[in-house]
Coordinates of C-alpha atoms in Angstrom, one line a residue:
X189 CA 0.1 0.1 -0.1
X190 CA 1.4 3.6 -0.9
X191 CA 1.4 6.4 1.6
X192 CA -0.6 9.5 0.0
X193 CA 2.6 12.4 -0.4
X194 CA 1.5 15.9 1.0
X195 CA 3.0 18.8 -0.1
X196 CA 5.3 18.5 2.8
X197 CA 6.8 15.5 1.9
X198 CA 10.0 17.3 -0.1
X199 CA 13.9 16.9 0.4
X200 CA 16.0 20.1 -0.3
X201 CA 19.1 20.9 0.2
X202 CA 18.9 22.1 3.6
X203 CA 17.0 19.1 4.5
X204 CA 13.4 17.8 4.3
X205 CA 9.9 18.3 5.0
X206 CA 8.0 15.3 6.1
X207 CA 4.1 15.5 7.9
X208 CA 2.2 13.3 9.8
X209 CA -1.9 14.0 10.0
X210 CA -1.8 17.8 10.6
X211 CA 1.8 17.9 12.2
X212 CA 4.9 19.1 9.9
X213 CA 8.2 18.6 10.5
X214 CA 11.1 20.6 9.3
X215 CA 14.2 18.2 9.3
X216 CA 17.6 20.1 9.2
X217 CA 20.1 18.1 7.9
X218 CA 23.8 20.0 8.5
X219 CA 22.1 23.2 7.8
X220 CA 24.7 25.4 9.6
X221 CA 22.6 28.6 10.4
X222 CA 20.1 29.7 12.7
X223 CA 17.7 31.1 9.7
X224 CA 15.9 29.0 7.1
X225 CA 13.9 30.6 4.6
X226 CA 10.7 28.6 3.0
X227 CA 8.6 29.8 0.2
X228 CA 4.8 30.6 0.9
X229 CA 3.5 27.3 0.8
X230 CA -0.5 28.3 1.5
X231 CA -0.6 28.5 5.2
X232 CA 0.0 30.4 8.2
X233 CA 2.6 29.5 10.6
X234 CA 1.2 30.5 13.9
X235 CA 4.5 29.1 16.0
X236 CA 7.0 26.6 15.6
X237 CA 8.8 24.5 18.2
X238 CA 12.1 22.3 18.2
X239 CA 11.4 18.9 18.4
X240 CA 14.3 17.6 20.7
X241 CA 13.5 20.2 23.6
X242 CA 10.2 22.2 22.7
X243 CA 12.5 25.5 22.4
X244 CA 10.6 28.0 20.6
X245 CA 11.1 28.9 17.0
X246 CA 10.9 32.6 16.1
X247 CA 8.7 32.8 12.6
X248 CA 8.1 35.5 10.4
X249 CA 5.9 35.3 7.6
X250 CA 5.4 37.5 4.7
X251 CA 3.5 37.2 1.5
X252 CA 7.0 36.2 0.0
X253 CA 7.8 33.5 2.4
X254 CA 8.6 32.6 5.8
X255 CA 11.7 32.7 7.9
X256 CA 12.2 30.5 10.9
X257 CA 15.0 31.4 13.2
X258 CA 16.0 28.5 15.8
X259 CA 17.2 29.4 19.4
X260 CA 20.7 30.2 20.1
X261 CA 22.9 27.0 21.7
X262 CA 24.6 24.0 20.0
X263 CA 23.4 23.0 16.8
X264 CA 25.9 19.5 16.5
X265 CA 23.2 17.4 15.5
X266 CA 22.7 16.2 12.1
X267 CA 19.1 16.3 12.5
X268 CA 17.5 19.5 13.8
X269 CA 13.4 19.3 13.5
X270 CA 11.3 21.9 13.7
X271 CA 7.5 21.5 14.1
X272 CA 5.8 24.7 13.0
X273 CA 2.3 24.7 13.7
X274 CA 0.2 25.5 10.3
X275 CA -3.6 26.6 9.6
X276 CA -4.6 26.6 6.1
X277 CA -6.0 30.3 4.7

């Protein structure tokens, strides 16, 4: 049985996104920067947190896209996971 793909299931140079139900996971695979810019995807990001410890991720959203800024601290993990909370427009 094949799983239905969502618009969130994709791989990019910075990592990948996956989705389980209504929850989106942004995997930063070796991304060295604190900020990641994503294109607009038709939803409003109302908040975001790090999966590992729940710490807050700053979100800035414009018509052009979304900027996620990770908290200060070590980023040695090969797979930092951000969990944005989104609502469809």
